[in-house]
């Protein structure tokens, strides 16, 4: 039996222990991952189930967007039949829609929907690449597909949209100009107006006549739809409100500071409590990812690095919320067998502050520019991969994440 003096200390010791446990619990919330979870093994399992969604004739493909509806994945991407990779100056780059059956993972159809000089019922596209497509479900039967038409150094690029009828399984054969609303008014969605709006807030990088894209996944929050806008060649970012008509994008706030870091290609989401968080690709400095926050989506803090993302590479990040869990994806600078963009990490969090590694994708085929979407409780991914070209931009793969 223990001496009375020691026994008398038990209540205090127990209280002290429980208090310390409570503090530790606050600092390290309960894990979102099962015991023994291995991020690399989880990533390997996902990659083993990926299927190619790109037409056999395609030589280069990149930068997919995705909607899940009617037990299908509707995946838009850039493509070309000439060479691996993609570039805004290649006039033979076009945009295409792949339709994948979620139950069988079979590609049911591939439909090209816009290319330079294509004649539509109401418009004819000029010479130039059709680039960076995005897609959103407009209503129960309609998908809206966006794309940029550009010819660097020749003219202002223009963002267009066309609609796809899921009942008839075809496009409308009509295209329409997307509009951009800034402080100076509503304009055609062209780089010059996006640039002028940023310059009015102190942006100093030189102007370019191409590179304005709808970039991140569309996010519906509180009944409103948001997306990030990007001008890649001049490293310009903004959060935009998508009008209910889905034809106008209203710039809410720019987050490009500090400009010497050359920040681009961002993803953003609203955290619990209403604060916005954005992650940006970095072309200068360490090339690691940076983060900015905003209370209202209009005024943003300067970007800075955060400790849970290190050794980042210049590539597209992701930031999504599925259920009550945030998924943040970023490209690591580590190269497998010297291959660029061969490591991609996905972190998860419930508060946007404490993050855990859920997936680590390692492959010499590359794992770059993924897009994630949820359907009936499952999360799916579409991602750029390749076999032999330096950039590994040869096809779009699709599969189930979890």
mmCIF file of C-alpha atoms in Angstrom:
data_model
loop_
_atom_site.group_PDB
_atom_site.id
_atom_site.type_symbol
_atom_site.label_atom_id
_atom_site.label_comp_id
_atom_site.label_asym_id
_atom_site.label_seq_id
_atom_site.Cartn_x
_atom_site.Cartn_y
_atom_site.Cartn_z
ATOM 1 C CA UNK A 1 0.000 0.000 0.000
ATOM 2 C CA UNK A 2 1.254 3.483 -0.874
ATOM 3 C CA UNK A 3 2.015 5.925 1.929
ATOM 4 C CA UNK A 4 -0.802 8.300 2.850
ATOM 5 C CA UNK A 5 1.258 11.301 1.689
ATOM 6 C CA UNK A 6 1.483 9.914 -1.864
ATOM 7 C CA UNK A 7 -2.149 8.756 -1.946
ATOM 8 C CA UNK A 8 -3.240 12.213 -0.937
ATOM 9 C CA UNK A 9 -1.540 13.643 -4.036
ATOM 10 C CA UNK A 10 -3.542 11.471 -6.462
ATOM 11 C CA UNK A 11 -6.465 13.870 -7.011
ATOM 12 C CA UNK A 12 -4.068 16.713 -7.813
ATOM 13 C CA UNK A 13 -1.944 14.516 -10.087
ATOM 14 C CA UNK A 14 -5.022 13.265 -11.940
ATOM 15 C CA UNK A 15 -6.313 16.797 -12.368
ATOM 16 C CA UNK A 16 -2.923 17.926 -13.625
ATOM 17 C CA UNK A 17 -2.772 15.042 -16.092
ATOM 18 C CA UNK A 18 -6.279 15.676 -17.417
ATOM 19 C CA UNK A 19 -5.544 19.365 -17.793
ATOM 20 C CA UNK A 20 -2.368 18.656 -19.734
ATOM 21 C CA UNK A 21 -4.270 16.205 -21.932
ATOM 22 C CA UNK A 22 -6.883 18.834 -22.677
ATOM 23 C CA UNK A 23 -4.212 21.324 -23.709
ATOM 24 C CA UNK A 24 -2.519 18.715 -25.864
ATOM 25 C CA UNK A 25 -5.879 17.959 -27.437
ATOM 26 C CA UNK A 26 -6.283 21.599 -28.383
ATOM 27 C CA UNK A 27 -2.823 21.738 -29.929
ATOM 28 C CA UNK A 28 -3.175 18.414 -31.764
ATOM 29 C CA UNK A 29 -6.789 17.743 -32.616
ATOM 30 C CA UNK A 30 -7.930 14.183 -33.220
ATOM 31 C CA UNK A 31 -6.528 12.839 -36.452
ATOM 32 C CA UNK A 32 -8.763 12.741 -39.525
ATOM 33 C CA UNK A 33 -6.869 9.663 -40.689
ATOM 34 C CA UNK A 34 -7.169 6.018 -39.568
ATOM 35 C CA UNK A 35 -4.350 4.639 -37.368
ATOM 36 C CA UNK A 36 -1.330 3.610 -39.427
ATOM 37 C CA UNK A 37 -2.429 5.579 -42.497
ATOM 38 C CA UNK A 38 0.324 5.711 -45.127
ATOM 39 C CA UNK A 39 -0.064 8.656 -47.580
ATOM 40 C CA UNK A 40 2.168 7.128 -50.257
ATOM 41 C CA UNK A 41 0.401 3.759 -50.176
ATOM 42 C CA UNK A 42 -2.925 5.587 -50.383
ATOM 43 C CA UNK A 43 -1.670 7.559 -53.390
ATOM 44 C CA UNK A 44 -0.414 4.379 -55.053
ATOM 45 C CA UNK A 45 -3.840 2.761 -54.675
ATOM 46 C CA UNK A 46 -5.496 5.723 -56.377
ATOM 47 C CA UNK A 47 -3.038 5.733 -59.279
ATOM 48 C CA UNK A 48 -3.485 2.003 -59.881
ATOM 49 C CA UNK A 49 -7.147 2.666 -60.702
ATOM 50 C CA UNK A 50 -6.696 5.613 -63.081
ATOM 51 C CA UNK A 51 -8.061 5.358 -66.629
ATOM 52 C CA UNK A 52 -7.112 7.390 -69.702
ATOM 53 C CA UNK A 53 -9.858 9.773 -70.863
ATOM 54 C CA UNK A 54 -7.987 11.284 -73.815
ATOM 55 C CA UNK A 55 -8.694 10.392 -77.452
ATOM 56 C CA UNK A 56 -6.062 8.082 -79.036
ATOM 57 C CA UNK A 57 -5.057 10.674 -81.662
ATOM 58 C CA UNK A 58 -4.074 13.247 -79.012
ATOM 59 C CA UNK A 59 -0.362 13.953 -78.551
ATOM 60 C CA UNK A 60 -0.607 16.610 -75.837
ATOM 61 C CA UNK A 61 -3.222 17.290 -73.131
ATOM 62 C CA UNK A 62 -3.338 19.351 -69.962
ATOM 63 C CA UNK A 63 -5.261 21.350 -67.347
ATOM 64 C CA UNK A 64 -8.565 19.547 -66.846
ATOM 65 C CA UNK A 65 -11.809 20.792 -65.310
ATOM 66 C CA UNK A 66 -14.509 18.420 -64.110
ATOM 67 C CA UNK A 67 -18.174 18.127 -63.152
ATOM 68 C CA UNK A 68 -19.786 14.954 -61.775
ATOM 69 C CA UNK A 69 -23.457 14.453 -62.608
ATOM 70 C CA UNK A 70 -25.841 11.709 -63.790
ATOM 71 C CA UNK A 71 -23.374 8.970 -62.778
ATOM 72 C CA UNK A 72 -20.791 10.406 -65.163
ATOM 73 C CA UNK A 73 -17.643 12.482 -65.071
ATOM 74 C CA UNK A 74 -17.691 15.365 -67.547
ATOM 75 C CA UNK A 75 -14.056 16.329 -68.053
ATOM 76 C CA UNK A 76 -12.861 19.280 -70.132
ATOM 77 C CA UNK A 77 -9.204 19.732 -71.095
ATOM 78 C CA UNK A 78 -6.803 21.290 -73.586
ATOM 79 C CA UNK A 79 -5.546 18.961 -76.308
ATOM 80 C CA UNK A 80 -3.568 18.912 -79.521
ATOM 81 C CA UNK A 81 -2.789 16.269 -82.130
ATOM 82 C CA UNK A 82 0.690 17.560 -83.051
ATOM 83 C CA UNK A 83 3.091 17.231 -80.130
ATOM 84 C CA UNK A 84 3.250 16.622 -76.368
ATOM 85 C CA UNK A 85 2.627 19.572 -74.098
ATOM 86 C CA UNK A 86 0.669 22.786 -74.618
ATOM 87 C CA UNK A 87 1.324 26.488 -75.177
ATOM 88 C CA UNK A 88 -0.861 29.539 -75.691
ATOM 89 C CA UNK A 89 1.055 30.354 -78.885
ATOM 90 C CA UNK A 90 0.182 27.020 -80.529
ATOM 91 C CA UNK A 91 -2.872 27.713 -82.731
ATOM 92 C CA UNK A 92 -3.651 23.991 -83.013
ATOM 93 C CA UNK A 93 -4.516 23.587 -79.317
ATOM 94 C CA UNK A 94 -8.253 22.943 -78.911
ATOM 95 C CA UNK A 95 -10.624 22.088 -76.045
ATOM 96 C CA UNK A 96 -12.432 18.816 -75.600
ATOM 97 C CA UNK A 97 -15.007 17.096 -73.380
ATOM 98 C CA UNK A 98 -14.588 13.486 -72.229
ATOM 99 C CA UNK A 99 -17.572 11.640 -70.741
ATOM 100 C CA UNK A 100 -16.740 8.813 -68.312
ATOM 101 C CA UNK A 101 -19.232 6.385 -66.780
ATOM 102 C CA UNK A 102 -18.646 6.398 -63.011
ATOM 103 C CA UNK A 103 -19.963 2.861 -62.528
ATOM 104 C CA UNK A 104 -17.811 1.201 -65.196
ATOM 105 C CA UNK A 105 -15.038 3.849 -65.539
ATOM 106 C CA UNK A 106 -15.393 3.494 -69.304
ATOM 107 C CA UNK A 107 -15.033 6.507 -71.577
ATOM 108 C CA UNK A 108 -18.382 6.800 -73.354
ATOM 109 C CA UNK A 109 -17.511 9.677 -75.677
ATOM 110 C CA UNK A 110 -14.972 12.379 -76.449
ATOM 111 C CA UNK A 111 -16.326 15.567 -78.035
ATOM 112 C CA UNK A 112 -14.117 18.417 -79.251
ATOM 113 C CA UNK A 113 -16.020 21.659 -78.741
ATOM 114 C CA UNK A 114 -13.841 24.624 -79.760
ATOM 115 C CA UNK A 115 -10.745 25.324 -81.857
ATOM 116 C CA UNK A 116 -9.309 28.281 -83.712
ATOM 117 C CA UNK A 117 -11.282 29.357 -86.838
ATOM 118 C CA UNK A 118 -14.218 27.103 -85.926
ATOM 119 C CA UNK A 119 -17.501 28.331 -87.387
ATOM 120 C CA UNK A 120 -20.460 28.339 -84.995
ATOM 121 C CA UNK A 121 -24.053 29.337 -85.734
ATOM 122 C CA UNK A 122 -23.542 32.822 -84.338
ATOM 123 C CA UNK A 123 -19.765 33.427 -84.289
ATOM 124 C CA UNK A 124 -16.496 32.346 -85.898
ATOM 125 C CA UNK A 125 -13.460 32.010 -83.671
ATOM 126 C CA UNK A 126 -10.274 33.792 -84.788
ATOM 127 C CA UNK A 127 -6.961 32.024 -85.377
ATOM 128 C CA UNK A 128 -5.380 30.994 -82.094
ATOM 129 C CA UNK A 129 -5.309 28.440 -79.310
ATOM 130 C CA UNK A 130 -8.407 27.489 -77.361
ATOM 131 C CA UNK A 131 -7.019 27.203 -73.869
ATOM 132 C CA UNK A 132 -7.682 26.449 -70.168
ATOM 133 C CA UNK A 133 -11.272 25.142 -70.298
ATOM 134 C CA UNK A 134 -13.497 25.077 -67.233
ATOM 135 C CA UNK A 135 -16.918 23.556 -66.618
ATOM 136 C CA UNK A 136 -19.859 24.084 -64.268
ATOM 137 C CA UNK A 137 -23.337 22.550 -64.038
ATOM 138 C CA UNK A 138 -25.776 25.309 -64.978
ATOM 139 C CA UNK A 139 -29.004 23.439 -64.276
ATOM 140 C CA UNK A 140 -30.381 19.897 -64.206
ATOM 141 C CA UNK A 141 -29.659 19.274 -67.866
ATOM 142 C CA UNK A 142 -27.038 21.865 -68.863
ATOM 143 C CA UNK A 143 -23.267 22.061 -68.484
ATOM 144 C CA UNK A 144 -21.550 25.357 -69.234
ATOM 145 C CA UNK A 145 -18.046 25.088 -70.688
ATOM 146 C CA UNK A 146 -15.643 28.031 -70.723
ATOM 147 C CA UNK A 147 -12.418 28.521 -72.664
ATOM 148 C CA UNK A 148 -9.975 31.255 -73.625
ATOM 149 C CA UNK A 149 -9.261 32.050 -77.282
ATOM 150 C CA UNK A 150 -5.819 33.600 -77.571
ATOM 151 C CA UNK A 151 -2.994 34.492 -79.920
ATOM 152 C CA UNK A 152 -0.191 36.120 -77.896
ATOM 153 C CA UNK A 153 1.170 39.338 -79.381
ATOM 154 C CA UNK A 154 -1.584 39.508 -81.990
ATOM 155 C CA UNK A 155 -4.737 40.471 -80.053
ATOM 156 C CA UNK A 156 -6.438 40.505 -76.677
ATOM 157 C CA UNK A 157 -7.476 37.031 -75.627
ATOM 158 C CA UNK A 158 -11.186 36.520 -75.003
ATOM 159 C CA UNK A 159 -12.992 34.158 -72.662
ATOM 160 C CA UNK A 160 -15.986 32.371 -74.258
ATOM 161 C CA UNK A 161 -18.605 29.869 -73.154
ATOM 162 C CA UNK A 162 -20.795 27.270 -74.804
ATOM 163 C CA UNK A 163 -23.480 24.987 -73.345
ATOM 164 C CA UNK A 164 -23.831 21.214 -73.413
ATOM 165 C CA UNK A 165 -27.232 19.536 -73.221
ATOM 166 C CA UNK A 166 -26.985 16.345 -71.136
ATOM 167 C CA UNK A 167 -30.363 15.112 -72.383
ATOM 168 C CA UNK A 168 -29.422 15.397 -76.051
ATOM 169 C CA UNK A 169 -25.712 14.713 -75.369
ATOM 170 C CA UNK A 170 -24.526 17.531 -77.612
ATOM 171 C CA UNK A 171 -23.347 21.132 -77.609
ATOM 172 C CA UNK A 172 -25.552 24.007 -78.749
ATOM 173 C CA UNK A 173 -23.157 25.015 -81.578
ATOM 174 C CA UNK A 174 -23.263 28.589 -80.309
ATOM 175 C CA UNK A 175 -20.621 30.483 -78.345
ATOM 176 C CA UNK A 176 -20.899 33.639 -76.266
ATOM 177 C CA UNK A 177 -18.430 36.132 -74.814
ATOM 178 C CA UNK A 178 -17.920 35.973 -71.074
ATOM 179 C CA UNK A 179 -18.045 39.319 -69.255
ATOM 180 C CA UNK A 180 -15.763 40.710 -66.549
ATOM 181 C CA UNK A 181 -17.066 43.193 -63.998
ATOM 182 C CA UNK A 182 -14.462 45.475 -62.398
ATOM 183 C CA UNK A 183 -14.572 48.791 -60.533
ATOM 184 C CA UNK A 184 -14.696 50.586 -63.909
ATOM 185 C CA UNK A 185 -17.698 48.686 -65.262
ATOM 186 C CA UNK A 186 -18.610 45.516 -67.135
ATOM 187 C CA UNK A 187 -16.363 44.542 -70.064
ATOM 188 C CA UNK A 188 -15.600 41.644 -72.351
ATOM 189 C CA UNK A 189 -13.482 39.206 -70.344
ATOM 190 C CA UNK A 190 -10.071 40.230 -71.685
ATOM 191 C CA UNK A 191 -6.668 40.658 -69.981
ATOM 192 C CA UNK A 192 -6.579 44.440 -70.445
ATOM 193 C CA UNK A 193 -9.541 45.069 -68.125
ATOM 194 C CA UNK A 194 -8.350 42.621 -65.483
ATOM 195 C CA UNK A 195 -4.934 44.297 -65.628
ATOM 196 C CA UNK A 196 -6.310 47.832 -65.361
ATOM 197 C CA UNK A 197 -8.297 46.883 -62.263
ATOM 198 C CA UNK A 198 -5.146 45.531 -60.577
ATOM 199 C CA UNK A 199 -3.037 48.548 -61.605
ATOM 200 C CA UNK A 200 -5.565 50.794 -59.867
ATOM 201 C CA UNK A 201 -4.637 48.887 -56.687
ATOM 202 C CA UNK A 202 -0.875 49.220 -57.160
ATOM 203 C CA UNK A 203 -0.019 46.314 -59.464
ATOM 204 C CA UNK A 204 3.162 47.097 -61.405
ATOM 205 C CA UNK A 205 3.981 44.124 -63.638
ATOM 206 C CA UNK A 206 3.919 44.859 -67.399
ATOM 207 C CA UNK A 207 0.718 44.125 -69.305
ATOM 208 C CA UNK A 208 0.195 41.113 -71.583
ATOM 209 C CA UNK A 209 -2.544 40.548 -74.134
ATOM 210 C CA UNK A 210 -3.147 36.917 -73.164
ATOM 211 C CA UNK A 211 -3.225 34.662 -70.115
ATOM 212 C CA UNK A 212 -6.495 35.567 -68.340
ATOM 213 C CA UNK A 213 -8.138 32.350 -67.166
ATOM 214 C CA UNK A 214 -10.868 31.048 -64.882
ATOM 215 C CA UNK A 215 -8.566 29.008 -62.744
ATOM 216 C CA UNK A 216 -9.723 27.290 -59.580
ATOM 217 C CA UNK A 217 -12.674 24.968 -59.014
ATOM 218 C CA UNK A 218 -15.978 26.775 -58.718
ATOM 219 C CA UNK A 219 -16.969 27.059 -55.027
ATOM 220 C CA UNK A 220 -20.602 27.534 -53.935
ATOM 221 C CA UNK A 221 -20.724 29.130 -50.485
ATOM 222 C CA UNK A 222 -23.821 30.594 -48.856
ATOM 223 C CA UNK A 223 -25.776 30.303 -52.090
ATOM 224 C CA UNK A 224 -23.158 32.243 -54.086
ATOM 225 C CA UNK A 225 -20.541 30.917 -56.495
ATOM 226 C CA UNK A 226 -16.909 32.007 -56.392
ATOM 227 C CA UNK A 227 -13.762 31.244 -58.356
ATOM 228 C CA UNK A 228 -10.218 32.545 -58.607
ATOM 229 C CA UNK A 229 -9.068 34.367 -61.739
ATOM 230 C CA UNK A 230 -5.514 34.290 -62.967
ATOM 231 C CA UNK A 231 -3.273 35.932 -65.544
ATOM 232 C CA UNK A 232 -0.364 33.518 -65.631
ATOM 233 C CA UNK A 233 2.289 35.418 -67.666
ATOM 234 C CA UNK A 234 2.125 38.509 -65.453
ATOM 235 C CA UNK A 235 1.420 36.713 -62.143
ATOM 236 C CA UNK A 236 -1.939 38.252 -61.294
ATOM 237 C CA UNK A 237 -4.601 36.729 -58.999
ATOM 238 C CA UNK A 238 -8.065 37.679 -57.807
ATOM 239 C CA UNK A 239 -11.152 36.238 -56.181
ATOM 240 C CA UNK A 240 -14.289 36.652 -58.298
ATOM 241 C CA UNK A 241 -18.000 36.335 -57.704
ATOM 242 C CA UNK A 242 -19.783 34.420 -60.454
ATOM 243 C CA UNK A 243 -23.114 36.061 -61.264
ATOM 244 C CA UNK A 244 -26.170 33.757 -61.210
ATOM 245 C CA UNK A 245 -26.369 33.962 -65.010
ATOM 246 C CA UNK A 246 -22.920 32.293 -65.116
ATOM 247 C CA UNK A 247 -21.827 34.676 -67.870
ATOM 248 C CA UNK A 248 -20.249 37.442 -65.760
ATOM 249 C CA UNK A 249 -17.335 37.283 -63.319
ATOM 250 C CA UNK A 250 -17.084 40.133 -60.830
ATOM 251 C CA UNK A 251 -13.627 40.866 -59.424
ATOM 252 C CA UNK A 252 -13.885 41.158 -55.631
ATOM 253 C CA UNK A 253 -10.271 41.524 -54.560
ATOM 254 C CA UNK A 254 -6.725 41.066 -55.875
ATOM 255 C CA UNK A 255 -4.025 39.201 -53.939
ATOM 256 C CA UNK A 256 -0.712 39.576 -55.763
ATOM 257 C CA UNK A 257 1.508 41.065 -53.051
ATOM 258 C CA UNK A 258 4.418 40.974 -52.659
ATOM 259 C CA UNK A 259 4.730 41.233 -56.445
ATOM 260 C CA UNK A 260 8.451 40.373 -56.502
ATOM 261 C CA UNK A 261 7.503 36.781 -55.610
ATOM 262 C CA UNK A 262 5.685 36.477 -58.956
ATOM 263 C CA UNK A 263 2.575 34.758 -57.623
ATOM 264 C CA UNK A 264 0.151 32.980 -59.905
ATOM 265 C CA UNK A 265 -2.386 30.164 -60.372
ATOM 266 C CA UNK A 266 -4.187 30.326 -57.036
ATOM 267 C CA UNK A 267 -6.889 28.331 -55.275
ATOM 268 C CA UNK A 268 -9.117 29.726 -52.524
ATOM 269 C CA UNK A 269 -11.840 28.733 -50.089
ATOM 270 C CA UNK A 270 -13.717 30.176 -47.135
ATOM 271 C CA UNK A 271 -12.751 28.760 -43.742
ATOM 272 C CA UNK A 272 -14.977 28.287 -40.670
ATOM 273 C CA UNK A 273 -15.776 31.742 -39.337
ATOM 274 C CA UNK A 274 -15.812 33.322 -42.775
ATOM 275 C CA UNK A 275 -12.125 34.064 -43.389
ATOM 276 C CA UNK A 276 -10.908 33.384 -46.913
ATOM 277 C CA UNK A 277 -7.678 31.456 -47.462
ATOM 278 C CA UNK A 278 -5.809 31.450 -50.781
ATOM 279 C CA UNK A 279 -2.778 29.434 -51.824
ATOM 280 C CA UNK A 280 -0.623 30.735 -54.694
ATOM 281 C CA UNK A 281 1.950 29.231 -57.009
ATOM 282 C CA UNK A 282 5.261 31.095 -56.815
ATOM 283 C CA UNK A 283 7.476 31.768 -59.843
ATOM 284 C CA UNK A 284 10.134 33.759 -57.949
ATOM 285 C CA UNK A 285 11.908 33.529 -54.602
ATOM 286 C CA UNK A 286 11.977 30.007 -53.172
ATOM 287 C CA UNK A 287 9.276 28.856 -55.638
ATOM 288 C CA UNK A 288 7.431 27.495 -52.608
ATOM 289 C CA UNK A 289 3.701 28.132 -52.234
ATOM 290 C CA UNK A 290 2.438 31.180 -50.357
ATOM 291 C CA UNK A 291 -0.804 31.948 -48.529
ATOM 292 C CA UNK A 292 -2.989 35.042 -48.165
ATOM 293 C CA UNK A 293 -6.125 35.618 -46.118
ATOM 294 C CA UNK A 294 -9.087 37.975 -46.278
ATOM 295 C CA UNK A 295 -12.017 38.720 -44.000
ATOM 296 C CA UNK A 296 -14.300 39.727 -46.870
ATOM 297 C CA UNK A 297 -12.682 38.456 -50.095
ATOM 298 C CA UNK A 298 -11.846 42.036 -51.082
ATOM 299 C CA UNK A 299 -8.895 43.154 -48.971
ATOM 300 C CA UNK A 300 -6.144 40.559 -48.660
ATOM 301 C CA UNK A 301 -3.034 40.171 -46.546
ATOM 302 C CA UNK A 302 0.376 39.917 -48.191
ATOM 303 C CA UNK A 303 1.265 36.377 -49.216
ATOM 304 C CA UNK A 304 3.651 34.428 -47.011
ATOM 305 C CA UNK A 305 4.855 30.862 -46.700
ATOM 306 C CA UNK A 306 3.461 28.477 -44.073
ATOM 307 C CA UNK A 307 5.377 25.784 -42.258
ATOM 308 C CA UNK A 308 3.283 22.794 -43.339
ATOM 309 C CA UNK A 309 4.106 23.387 -47.031
ATOM 310 C CA UNK A 310 7.811 23.266 -47.800
ATOM 311 C CA UNK A 311 9.861 22.561 -50.923
ATOM 312 C CA UNK A 312 6.969 23.453 -53.193
ATOM 313 C CA UNK A 313 7.378 23.562 -56.968
ATOM 314 C CA UNK A 314 5.904 25.992 -59.490
ATOM 315 C CA UNK A 315 2.628 24.270 -60.361
ATOM 316 C CA UNK A 316 -1.120 24.508 -59.802
ATOM 317 C CA UNK A 317 -2.352 24.046 -56.191
ATOM 318 C CA UNK A 318 -5.850 22.972 -55.140
ATOM 319 C CA UNK A 319 -8.065 23.906 -52.190
ATOM 320 C CA UNK A 320 -11.455 22.217 -51.853
ATOM 321 C CA UNK A 321 -13.935 21.321 -49.132
ATOM 322 C CA UNK A 322 -15.718 17.983 -49.149
ATOM 323 C CA UNK A 323 -18.209 17.572 -46.335
ATOM 324 C CA UNK A 324 -16.582 19.311 -43.389
ATOM 325 C CA UNK A 325 -12.995 18.527 -44.451
ATOM 326 C CA UNK A 326 -10.687 20.786 -46.462
ATOM 327 C CA UNK A 327 -8.372 19.206 -49.029
ATOM 328 C CA UNK A 328 -5.259 21.197 -49.961
ATOM 329 C CA UNK A 329 -3.076 19.893 -52.785
ATOM 330 C CA UNK A 330 0.392 21.065 -53.779
ATOM 331 C CA UNK A 331 3.273 20.036 -56.012
ATOM 332 C CA UNK A 332 6.495 19.111 -54.244
ATOM 333 C CA UNK A 333 9.876 20.075 -55.714
ATOM 334 C CA UNK A 334 11.265 16.566 -55.194
ATOM 335 C CA UNK A 335 11.792 14.744 -58.504
ATOM 336 C CA UNK A 336 11.428 10.995 -58.949
ATOM 337 C CA UNK A 337 14.170 9.867 -61.374
ATOM 338 C CA UNK A 338 14.586 13.487 -62.422
ATOM 339 C CA UNK A 339 10.996 13.870 -63.619
ATOM 340 C CA UNK A 340 9.387 17.277 -63.105
ATOM 341 C CA UNK A 341 6.122 17.405 -61.135
ATOM 342 C CA UNK A 342 6.445 13.777 -60.085
ATOM 343 C CA UNK A 343 5.354 14.319 -56.452
ATOM 344 C CA UNK A 344 2.004 15.787 -55.384
ATOM 345 C CA UNK A 345 0.777 15.993 -51.788
ATOM 346 C CA UNK A 346 -2.740 16.379 -50.401
ATOM 347 C CA UNK A 347 -3.256 17.691 -46.852
ATOM 348 C CA UNK A 348 -6.554 17.570 -44.950
ATOM 349 C CA UNK A 349 -7.953 19.772 -42.181
ATOM 350 C CA UNK A 350 -11.228 20.722 -40.521
ATOM 351 C CA UNK A 351 -10.195 24.252 -39.549
ATOM 352 C CA UNK A 352 -7.677 25.313 -42.198
ATOM 353 C CA UNK A 353 -4.986 25.621 -39.533
ATOM 354 C CA UNK A 354 -3.922 22.120 -38.505
ATOM 355 C CA UNK A 355 -3.127 19.937 -41.522
ATOM 356 C CA UNK A 356 -2.313 16.250 -42.000
ATOM 357 C CA UNK A 357 -0.869 14.490 -45.046
ATOM 358 C CA UNK A 358 -3.507 12.199 -46.551
ATOM 359 C CA UNK A 359 -2.055 11.449 -49.986
ATOM 360 C CA UNK A 360 1.385 11.487 -51.517
ATOM 361 C CA UNK A 361 1.408 10.744 -55.235
ATOM 362 C CA UNK A 362 4.840 9.689 -56.493
ATOM 363 C CA UNK A 363 5.230 8.673 -60.129
ATOM 364 C CA UNK A 364 7.559 9.121 -63.079
ATOM 365 C CA UNK A 365 4.463 9.704 -65.199
ATOM 366 C CA UNK A 366 4.044 12.978 -63.209
ATOM 367 C CA UNK A 367 0.982 13.913 -61.204
ATOM 368 C CA UNK A 368 0.150 17.515 -62.054
ATOM 369 C CA UNK A 369 -2.782 19.931 -62.292
ATOM 370 C CA UNK A 370 -5.267 17.614 -60.606
ATOM 371 C CA UNK A 371 -8.898 18.596 -60.167
ATOM 372 C CA UNK A 372 -11.015 16.984 -57.441
ATOM 373 C CA UNK A 373 -14.805 16.666 -57.205
ATOM 374 C CA UNK A 374 -17.313 14.864 -54.978
ATOM 375 C CA UNK A 375 -20.335 12.815 -56.014
ATOM 376 C CA UNK A 376 -22.635 10.687 -53.826
ATOM 377 C CA UNK A 377 -20.119 10.666 -50.987
ATOM 378 C CA UNK A 378 -17.107 9.696 -53.105
ATOM 379 C CA UNK A 379 -14.246 11.928 -54.267
ATOM 380 C CA UNK A 380 -12.820 11.643 -57.780
ATOM 381 C CA UNK A 381 -9.766 13.085 -59.519
ATOM 382 C CA UNK A 382 -8.765 14.043 -63.066
ATOM 383 C CA UNK A 383 -5.053 14.707 -63.569
ATOM 384 C CA UNK A 384 -2.418 15.345 -66.244
ATOM 385 C CA UNK A 385 0.153 12.592 -66.840
ATOM 386 C CA UNK A 386 2.582 11.415 -69.530
ATOM 387 C CA UNK A 387 5.209 8.811 -70.355
ATOM 388 C CA UNK A 388 8.147 10.253 -72.227
ATOM 389 C CA UNK A 389 8.020 13.984 -72.956
ATOM 390 C CA UNK A 390 9.899 16.322 -70.616
ATOM 391 C CA UNK A 391 6.722 18.005 -69.363
ATOM 392 C CA UNK A 392 4.670 14.776 -69.187
ATOM 393 C CA UNK A 393 1.601 16.563 -70.572
ATOM 394 C CA UNK A 394 0.219 13.820 -72.782
ATOM 395 C CA UNK A 395 -3.170 12.698 -71.441
ATOM 396 C CA UNK A 396 -5.816 13.249 -68.790
ATOM 397 C CA UNK A 397 -6.315 10.395 -66.352
ATOM 398 C CA UNK A 398 -9.398 9.855 -64.194
ATOM 399 C CA UNK A 399 -10.119 7.808 -61.100
ATOM 400 C CA UNK A 400 -11.630 7.512 -57.651
ATOM 401 C CA UNK A 401 -9.802 9.088 -54.745
ATOM 402 C CA UNK A 402 -11.914 7.598 -51.968
#
